[in-house]
JSON list of C-alpha atoms in Angstrom, two decimals:
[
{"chain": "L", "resi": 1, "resn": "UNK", "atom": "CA", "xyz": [-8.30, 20.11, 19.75]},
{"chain": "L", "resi": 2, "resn": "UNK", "atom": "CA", "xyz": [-6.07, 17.32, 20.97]},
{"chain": "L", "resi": 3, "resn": "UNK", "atom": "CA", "xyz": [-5.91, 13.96, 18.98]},
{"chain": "L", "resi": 4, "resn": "UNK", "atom": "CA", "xyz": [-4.42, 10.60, 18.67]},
{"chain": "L", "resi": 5, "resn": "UNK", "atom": "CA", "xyz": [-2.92, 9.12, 15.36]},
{"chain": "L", "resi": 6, "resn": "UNK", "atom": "CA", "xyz": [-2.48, 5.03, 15.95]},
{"chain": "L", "resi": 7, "resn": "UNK", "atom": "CA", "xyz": [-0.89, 3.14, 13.03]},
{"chain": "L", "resi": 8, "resn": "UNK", "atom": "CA", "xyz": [-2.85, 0.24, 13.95]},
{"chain": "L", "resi": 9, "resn": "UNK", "atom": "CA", "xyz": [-6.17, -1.08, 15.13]},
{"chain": "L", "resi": 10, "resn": "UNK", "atom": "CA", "xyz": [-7.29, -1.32, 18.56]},
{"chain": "L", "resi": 11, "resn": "UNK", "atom": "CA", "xyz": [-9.05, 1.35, 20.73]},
{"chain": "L", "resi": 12, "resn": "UNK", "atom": "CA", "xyz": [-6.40, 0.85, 23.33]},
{"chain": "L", "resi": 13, "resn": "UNK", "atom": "CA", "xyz": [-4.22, 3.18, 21.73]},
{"chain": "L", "resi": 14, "resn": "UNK", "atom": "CA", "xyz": [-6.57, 5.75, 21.73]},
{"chain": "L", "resi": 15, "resn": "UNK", "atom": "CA", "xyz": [-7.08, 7.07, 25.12]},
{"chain": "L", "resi": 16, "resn": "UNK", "atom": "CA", "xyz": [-8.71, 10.75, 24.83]},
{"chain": "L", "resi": 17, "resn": "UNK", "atom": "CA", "xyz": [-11.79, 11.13, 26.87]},
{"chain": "L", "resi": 18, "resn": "UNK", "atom": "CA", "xyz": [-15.05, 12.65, 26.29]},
{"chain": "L", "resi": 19, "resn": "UNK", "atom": "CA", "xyz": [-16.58, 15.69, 27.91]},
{"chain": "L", "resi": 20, "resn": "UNK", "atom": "CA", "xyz": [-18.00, 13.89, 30.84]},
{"chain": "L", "resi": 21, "resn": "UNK", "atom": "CA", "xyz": [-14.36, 12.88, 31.63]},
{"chain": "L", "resi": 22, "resn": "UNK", "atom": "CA", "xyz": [-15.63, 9.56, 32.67]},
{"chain": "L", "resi": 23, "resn": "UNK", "atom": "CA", "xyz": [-15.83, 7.80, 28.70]},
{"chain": "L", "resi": 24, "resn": "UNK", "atom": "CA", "xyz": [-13.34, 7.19, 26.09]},
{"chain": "L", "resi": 25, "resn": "UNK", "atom": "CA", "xyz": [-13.72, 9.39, 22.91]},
{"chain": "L", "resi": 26, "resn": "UNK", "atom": "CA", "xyz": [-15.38, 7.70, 20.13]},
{"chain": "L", "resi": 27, "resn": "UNK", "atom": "CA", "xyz": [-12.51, 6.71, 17.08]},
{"chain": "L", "resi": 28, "resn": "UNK", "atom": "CA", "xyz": [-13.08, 8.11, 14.25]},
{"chain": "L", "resi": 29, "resn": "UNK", "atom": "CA", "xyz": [-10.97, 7.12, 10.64]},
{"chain": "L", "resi": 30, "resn": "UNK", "atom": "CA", "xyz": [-8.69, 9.46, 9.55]},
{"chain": "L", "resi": 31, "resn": "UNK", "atom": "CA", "xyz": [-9.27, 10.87, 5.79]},
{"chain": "L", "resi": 32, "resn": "UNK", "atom": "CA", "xyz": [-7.12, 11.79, 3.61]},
{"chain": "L", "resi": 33, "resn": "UNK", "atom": "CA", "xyz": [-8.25, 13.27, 0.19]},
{"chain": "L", "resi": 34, "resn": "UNK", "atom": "CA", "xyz": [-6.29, 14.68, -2.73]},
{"chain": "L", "resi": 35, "resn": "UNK", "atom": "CA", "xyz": [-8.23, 16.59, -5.52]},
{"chain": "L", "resi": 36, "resn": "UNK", "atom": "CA", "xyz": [-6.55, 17.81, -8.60]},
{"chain": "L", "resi": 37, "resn": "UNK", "atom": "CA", "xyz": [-6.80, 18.68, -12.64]},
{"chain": "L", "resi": 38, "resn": "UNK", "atom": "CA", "xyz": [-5.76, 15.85, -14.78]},
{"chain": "L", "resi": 39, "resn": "UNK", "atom": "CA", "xyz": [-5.28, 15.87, -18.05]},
{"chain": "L", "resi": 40, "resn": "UNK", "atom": "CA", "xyz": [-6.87, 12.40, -19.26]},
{"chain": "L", "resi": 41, "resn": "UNK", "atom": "CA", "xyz": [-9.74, 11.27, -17.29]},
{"chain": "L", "resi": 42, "resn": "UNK", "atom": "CA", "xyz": [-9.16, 7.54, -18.43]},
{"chain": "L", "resi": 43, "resn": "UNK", "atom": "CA", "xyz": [-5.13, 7.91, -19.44]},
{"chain": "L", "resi": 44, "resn": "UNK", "atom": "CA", "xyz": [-4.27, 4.42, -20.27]},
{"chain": "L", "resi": 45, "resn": "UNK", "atom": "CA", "xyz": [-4.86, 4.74, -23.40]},
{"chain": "L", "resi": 46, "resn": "UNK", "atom": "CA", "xyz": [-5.01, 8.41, -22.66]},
{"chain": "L", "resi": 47, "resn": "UNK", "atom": "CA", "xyz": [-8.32, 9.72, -23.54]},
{"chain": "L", "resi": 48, "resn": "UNK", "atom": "CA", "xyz": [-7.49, 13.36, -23.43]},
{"chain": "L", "resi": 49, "resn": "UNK", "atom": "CA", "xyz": [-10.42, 14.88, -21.61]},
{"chain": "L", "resi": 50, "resn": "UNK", "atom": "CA", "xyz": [-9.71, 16.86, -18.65]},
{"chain": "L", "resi": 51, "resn": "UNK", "atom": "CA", "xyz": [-10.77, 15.62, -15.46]},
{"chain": "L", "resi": 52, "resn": "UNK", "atom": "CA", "xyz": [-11.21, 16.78, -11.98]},
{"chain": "L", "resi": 53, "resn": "UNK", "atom": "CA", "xyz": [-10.33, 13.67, -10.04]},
{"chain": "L", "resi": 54, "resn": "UNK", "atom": "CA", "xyz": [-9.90, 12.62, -6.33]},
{"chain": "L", "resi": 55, "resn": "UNK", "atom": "CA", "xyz": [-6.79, 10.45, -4.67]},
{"chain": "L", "resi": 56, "resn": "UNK", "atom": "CA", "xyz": [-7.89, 8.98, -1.44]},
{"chain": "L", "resi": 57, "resn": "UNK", "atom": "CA", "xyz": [-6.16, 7.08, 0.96]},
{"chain": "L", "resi": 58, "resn": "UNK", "atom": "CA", "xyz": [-8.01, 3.92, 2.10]},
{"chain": "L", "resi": 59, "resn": "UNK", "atom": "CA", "xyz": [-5.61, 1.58, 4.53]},
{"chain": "L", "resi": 60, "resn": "UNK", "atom": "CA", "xyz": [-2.21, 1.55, 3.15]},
{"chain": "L", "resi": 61, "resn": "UNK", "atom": "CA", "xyz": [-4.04, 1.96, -0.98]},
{"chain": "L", "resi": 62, "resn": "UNK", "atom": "CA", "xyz": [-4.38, 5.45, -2.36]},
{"chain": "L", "resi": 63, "resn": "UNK", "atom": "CA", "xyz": [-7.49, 4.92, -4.61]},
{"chain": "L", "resi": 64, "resn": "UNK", "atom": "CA", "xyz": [-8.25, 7.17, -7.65]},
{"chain": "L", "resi": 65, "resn": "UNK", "atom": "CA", "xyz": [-11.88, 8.34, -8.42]},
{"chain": "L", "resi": 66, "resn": "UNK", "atom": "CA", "xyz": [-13.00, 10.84, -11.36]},
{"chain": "L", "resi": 67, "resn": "UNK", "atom": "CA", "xyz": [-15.28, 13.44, -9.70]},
{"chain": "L", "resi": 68, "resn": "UNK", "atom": "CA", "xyz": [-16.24, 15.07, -13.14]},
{"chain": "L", "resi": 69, "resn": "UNK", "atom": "CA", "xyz": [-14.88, 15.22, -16.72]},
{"chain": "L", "resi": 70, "resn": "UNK", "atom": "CA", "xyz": [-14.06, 17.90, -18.96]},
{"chain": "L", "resi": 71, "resn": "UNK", "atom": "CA", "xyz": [-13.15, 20.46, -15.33]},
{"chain": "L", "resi": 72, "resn": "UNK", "atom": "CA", "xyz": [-9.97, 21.82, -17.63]},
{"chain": "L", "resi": 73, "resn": "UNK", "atom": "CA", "xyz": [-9.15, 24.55, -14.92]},
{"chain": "L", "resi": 74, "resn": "UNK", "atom": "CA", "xyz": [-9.11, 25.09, -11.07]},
{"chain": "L", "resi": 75, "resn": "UNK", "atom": "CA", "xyz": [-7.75, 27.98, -8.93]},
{"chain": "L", "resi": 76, "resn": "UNK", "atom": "CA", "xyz": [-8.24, 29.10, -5.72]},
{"chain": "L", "resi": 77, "resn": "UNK", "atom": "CA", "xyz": [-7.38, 32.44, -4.47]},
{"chain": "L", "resi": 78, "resn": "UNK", "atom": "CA", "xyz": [-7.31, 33.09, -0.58]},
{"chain": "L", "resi": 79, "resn": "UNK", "atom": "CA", "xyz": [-8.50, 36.62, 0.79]},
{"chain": "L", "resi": 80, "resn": "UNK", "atom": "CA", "xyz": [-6.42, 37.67, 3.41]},
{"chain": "L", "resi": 81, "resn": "UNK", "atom": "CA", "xyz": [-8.00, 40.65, 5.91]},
{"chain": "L", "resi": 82, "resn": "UNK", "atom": "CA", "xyz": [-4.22, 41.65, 7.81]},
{"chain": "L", "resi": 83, "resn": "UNK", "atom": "CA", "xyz": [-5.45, 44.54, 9.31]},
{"chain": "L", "resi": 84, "resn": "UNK", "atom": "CA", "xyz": [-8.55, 42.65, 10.95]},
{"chain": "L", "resi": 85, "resn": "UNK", "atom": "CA", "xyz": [-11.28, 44.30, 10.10]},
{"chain": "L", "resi": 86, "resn": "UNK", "atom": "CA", "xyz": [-13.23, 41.64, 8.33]},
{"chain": "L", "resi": 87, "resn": "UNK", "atom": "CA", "xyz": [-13.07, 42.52, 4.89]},
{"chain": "L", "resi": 88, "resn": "UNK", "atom": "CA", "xyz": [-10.26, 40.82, 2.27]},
{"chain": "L", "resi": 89, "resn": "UNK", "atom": "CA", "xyz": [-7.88, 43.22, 1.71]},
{"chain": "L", "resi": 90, "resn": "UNK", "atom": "CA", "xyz": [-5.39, 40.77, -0.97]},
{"chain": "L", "resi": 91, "resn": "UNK", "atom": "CA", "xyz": [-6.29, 37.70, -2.55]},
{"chain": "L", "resi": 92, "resn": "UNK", "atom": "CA", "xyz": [-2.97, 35.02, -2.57]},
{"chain": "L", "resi": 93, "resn": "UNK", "atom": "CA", "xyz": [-2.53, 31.88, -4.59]},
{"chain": "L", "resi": 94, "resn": "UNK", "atom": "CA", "xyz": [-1.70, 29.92, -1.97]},
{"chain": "L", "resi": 95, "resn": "UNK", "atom": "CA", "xyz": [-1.47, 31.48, 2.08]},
{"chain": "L", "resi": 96, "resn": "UNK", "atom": "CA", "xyz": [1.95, 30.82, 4.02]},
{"chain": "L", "resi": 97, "resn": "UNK", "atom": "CA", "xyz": [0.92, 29.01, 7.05]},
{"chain": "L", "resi": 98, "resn": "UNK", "atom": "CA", "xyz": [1.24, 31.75, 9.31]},
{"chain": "L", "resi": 99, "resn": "UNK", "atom": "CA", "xyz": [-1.36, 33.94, 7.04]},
{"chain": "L", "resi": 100, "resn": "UNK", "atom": "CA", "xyz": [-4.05, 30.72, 7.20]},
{"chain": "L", "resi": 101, "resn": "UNK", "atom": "CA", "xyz": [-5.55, 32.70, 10.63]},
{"chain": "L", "resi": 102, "resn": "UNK", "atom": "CA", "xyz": [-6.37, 35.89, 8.17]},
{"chain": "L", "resi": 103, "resn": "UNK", "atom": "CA", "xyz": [-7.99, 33.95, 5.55]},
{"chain": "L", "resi": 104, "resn": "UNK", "atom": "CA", "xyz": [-11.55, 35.30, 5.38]},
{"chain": "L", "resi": 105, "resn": "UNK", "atom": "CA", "xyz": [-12.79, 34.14, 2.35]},
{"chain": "L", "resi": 106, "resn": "UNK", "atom": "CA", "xyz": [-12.04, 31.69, -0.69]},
{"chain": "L", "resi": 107, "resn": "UNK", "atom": "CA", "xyz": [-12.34, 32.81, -4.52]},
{"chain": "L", "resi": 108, "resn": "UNK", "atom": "CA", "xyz": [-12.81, 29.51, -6.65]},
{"chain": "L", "resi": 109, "resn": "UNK", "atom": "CA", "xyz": [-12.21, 30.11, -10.50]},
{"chain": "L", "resi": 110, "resn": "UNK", "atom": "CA", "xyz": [-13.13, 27.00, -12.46]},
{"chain": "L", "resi": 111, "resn": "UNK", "atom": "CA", "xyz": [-13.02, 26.05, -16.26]},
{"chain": "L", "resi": 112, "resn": "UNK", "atom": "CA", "xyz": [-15.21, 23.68, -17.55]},
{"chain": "L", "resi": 113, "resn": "UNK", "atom": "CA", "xyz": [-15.25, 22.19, -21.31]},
{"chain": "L", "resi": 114, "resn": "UNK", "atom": "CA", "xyz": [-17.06, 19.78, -23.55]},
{"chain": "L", "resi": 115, "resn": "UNK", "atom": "CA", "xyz": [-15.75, 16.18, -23.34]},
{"chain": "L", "resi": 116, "resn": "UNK", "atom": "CA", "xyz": [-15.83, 16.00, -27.68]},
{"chain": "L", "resi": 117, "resn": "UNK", "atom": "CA", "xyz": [-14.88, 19.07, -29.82]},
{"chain": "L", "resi": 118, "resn": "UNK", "atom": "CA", "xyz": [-17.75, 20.65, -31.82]},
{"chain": "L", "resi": 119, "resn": "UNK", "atom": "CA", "xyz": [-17.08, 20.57, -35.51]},
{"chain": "L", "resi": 120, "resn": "UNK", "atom": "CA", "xyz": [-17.55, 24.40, -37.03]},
{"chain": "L", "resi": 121, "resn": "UNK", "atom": "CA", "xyz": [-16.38, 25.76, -33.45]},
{"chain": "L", "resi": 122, "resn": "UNK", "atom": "CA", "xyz": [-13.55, 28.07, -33.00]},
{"chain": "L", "resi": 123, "resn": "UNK", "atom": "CA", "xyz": [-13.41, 29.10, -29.11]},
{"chain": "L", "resi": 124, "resn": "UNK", "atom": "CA", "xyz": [-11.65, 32.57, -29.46]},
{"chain": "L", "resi": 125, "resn": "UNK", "atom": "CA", "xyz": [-12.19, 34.12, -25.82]},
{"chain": "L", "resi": 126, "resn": "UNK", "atom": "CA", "xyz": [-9.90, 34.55, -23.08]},
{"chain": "L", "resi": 127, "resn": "UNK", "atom": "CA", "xyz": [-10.87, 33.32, -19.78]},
{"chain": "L", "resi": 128, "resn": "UNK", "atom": "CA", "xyz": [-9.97, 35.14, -16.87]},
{"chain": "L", "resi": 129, "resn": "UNK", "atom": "CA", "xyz": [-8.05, 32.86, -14.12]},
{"chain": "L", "resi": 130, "resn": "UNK", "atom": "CA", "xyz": [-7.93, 35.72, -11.58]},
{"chain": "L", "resi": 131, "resn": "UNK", "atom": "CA", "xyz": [-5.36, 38.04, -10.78]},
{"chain": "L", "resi": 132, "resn": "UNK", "atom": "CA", "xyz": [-2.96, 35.51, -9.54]},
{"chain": "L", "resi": 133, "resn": "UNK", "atom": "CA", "xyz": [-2.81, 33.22, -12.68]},
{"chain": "L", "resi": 134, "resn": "UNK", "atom": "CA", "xyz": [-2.09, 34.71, -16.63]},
{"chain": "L", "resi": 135, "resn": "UNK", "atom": "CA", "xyz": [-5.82, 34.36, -18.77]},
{"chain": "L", "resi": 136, "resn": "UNK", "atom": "CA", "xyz": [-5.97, 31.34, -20.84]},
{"chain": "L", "resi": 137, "resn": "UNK", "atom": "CA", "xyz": [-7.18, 31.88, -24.53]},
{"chain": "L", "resi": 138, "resn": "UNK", "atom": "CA", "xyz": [-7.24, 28.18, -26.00]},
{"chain": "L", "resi": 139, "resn": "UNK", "atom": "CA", "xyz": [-5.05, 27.67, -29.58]},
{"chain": "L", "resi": 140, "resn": "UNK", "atom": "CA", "xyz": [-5.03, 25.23, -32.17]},
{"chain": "L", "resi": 141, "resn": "UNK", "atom": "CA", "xyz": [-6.95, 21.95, -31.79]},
{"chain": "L", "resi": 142, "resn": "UNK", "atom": "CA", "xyz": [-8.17, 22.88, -28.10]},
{"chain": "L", "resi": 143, "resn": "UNK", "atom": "CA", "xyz": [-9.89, 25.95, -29.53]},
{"chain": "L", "resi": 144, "resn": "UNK", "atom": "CA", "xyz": [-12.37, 23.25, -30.79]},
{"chain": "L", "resi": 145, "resn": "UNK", "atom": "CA", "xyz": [-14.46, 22.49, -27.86]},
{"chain": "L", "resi": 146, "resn": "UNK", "atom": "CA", "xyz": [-16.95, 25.00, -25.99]},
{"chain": "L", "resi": 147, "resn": "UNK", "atom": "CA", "xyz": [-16.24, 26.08, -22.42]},
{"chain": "L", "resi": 148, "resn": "UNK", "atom": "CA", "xyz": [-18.09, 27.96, -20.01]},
{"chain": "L", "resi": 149, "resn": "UNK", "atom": "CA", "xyz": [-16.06, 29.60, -16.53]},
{"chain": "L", "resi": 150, "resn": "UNK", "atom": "CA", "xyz": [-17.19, 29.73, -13.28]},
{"chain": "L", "resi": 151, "resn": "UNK", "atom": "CA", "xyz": [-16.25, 31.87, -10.24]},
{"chain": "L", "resi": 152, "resn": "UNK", "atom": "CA", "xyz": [-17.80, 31.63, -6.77]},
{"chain": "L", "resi": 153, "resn": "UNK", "atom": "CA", "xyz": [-16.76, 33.39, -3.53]},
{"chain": "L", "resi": 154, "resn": "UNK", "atom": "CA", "xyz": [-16.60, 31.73, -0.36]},
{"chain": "L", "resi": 155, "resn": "UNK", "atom": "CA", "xyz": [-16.51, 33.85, 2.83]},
{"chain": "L", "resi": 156, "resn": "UNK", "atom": "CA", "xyz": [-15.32, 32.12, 6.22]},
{"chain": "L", "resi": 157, "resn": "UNK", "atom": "CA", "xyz": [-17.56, 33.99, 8.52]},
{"chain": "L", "resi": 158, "resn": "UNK", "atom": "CA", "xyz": [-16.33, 32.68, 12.09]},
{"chain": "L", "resi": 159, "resn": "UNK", "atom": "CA", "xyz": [-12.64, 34.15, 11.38]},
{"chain": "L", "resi": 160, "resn": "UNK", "atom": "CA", "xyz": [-12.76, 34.33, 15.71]},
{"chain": "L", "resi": 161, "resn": "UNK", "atom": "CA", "xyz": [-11.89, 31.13, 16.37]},
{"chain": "L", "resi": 162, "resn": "UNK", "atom": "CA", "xyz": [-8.08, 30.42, 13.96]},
{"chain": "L", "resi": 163, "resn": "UNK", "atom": "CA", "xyz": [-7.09, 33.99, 15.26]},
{"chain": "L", "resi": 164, "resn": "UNK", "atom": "CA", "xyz": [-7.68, 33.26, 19.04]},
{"chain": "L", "resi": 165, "resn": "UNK", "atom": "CA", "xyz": [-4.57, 32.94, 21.19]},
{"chain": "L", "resi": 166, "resn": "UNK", "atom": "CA", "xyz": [-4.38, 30.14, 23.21]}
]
């Protein structure tokens, strides 16, 4: 799908037309979100809870949001089907961009944990990260706070249309 990226306002610059050929494409803001693990969700003075937050880019501003405290652990794993028969045959951490047309599904491991430690409490399991990433037992003073791990898999079921040639 063709686009056009204009540095500044003004619908002159963008000149793509709709189906009917006859009107100009409506413009439509270009997003630009960043999510990621930090380690403090407020970190001045650091607070030490683990946060999932968001970076966003609004004008020429990248803008920081907390989506959810105590998220201590993300991965994703990417299932890859090379010989195309629609079934995952190898997960990877992260697909080179030439395997991102074999990616059939998405296996999201996440690690959630209280935002205070619970006095008493000694976590002493090891939570699987997937096959990609080494298990993660907590130690010491993070052994203090309870946890509970997640895993969901996503399948991409219209794998037609990224393996197309145009």
């Amino acid at each position: 799908m063709p686009f056009v990226l204009a540095a500044g306002p003004g619908a002159t610059n963008f000149t793509l037309q709709a189906a009917d050929c006859a009107a100009v494409s409506p413009v439509r803001a270009y997003v630009s979100r960043l999510y990621y693990v930090a380690s403090c969700g407020i970190c001045s003075p650091n607070d030490g809870v683990p946060t999932l937050k968001m970076r966003e880019l609004q004008g020429s501003t990248i803008v920081e949001r907390i989506i959810s405290d105590g998220i201590e652990d993300l991965q994703f794993e990417f299932g890859r089907d090379v010989d195309q028969d629609g079934v995952v045959d190898d997960y990877l951490a992260a697909a080179a961009a030439a395997d991102w047309a074999n990616v059939v599904a998405i296996r999201i491991r996440l690690i959630s944990r209280g935002v205070s430690s619970s006095p008493g409490y000694t976590d002493d399991k090891t939570y699987d990260r997937g096959s990609l990433f080494a298990a993660y037992t907590p130690s010491g003073s993070d052994a203090k706070f309870k946890r509970r791990a997640y895993t969901a898999l996503v399948q991409l079921p219209n794998i037609a249309g990224p393996r197309e040639t145009p």
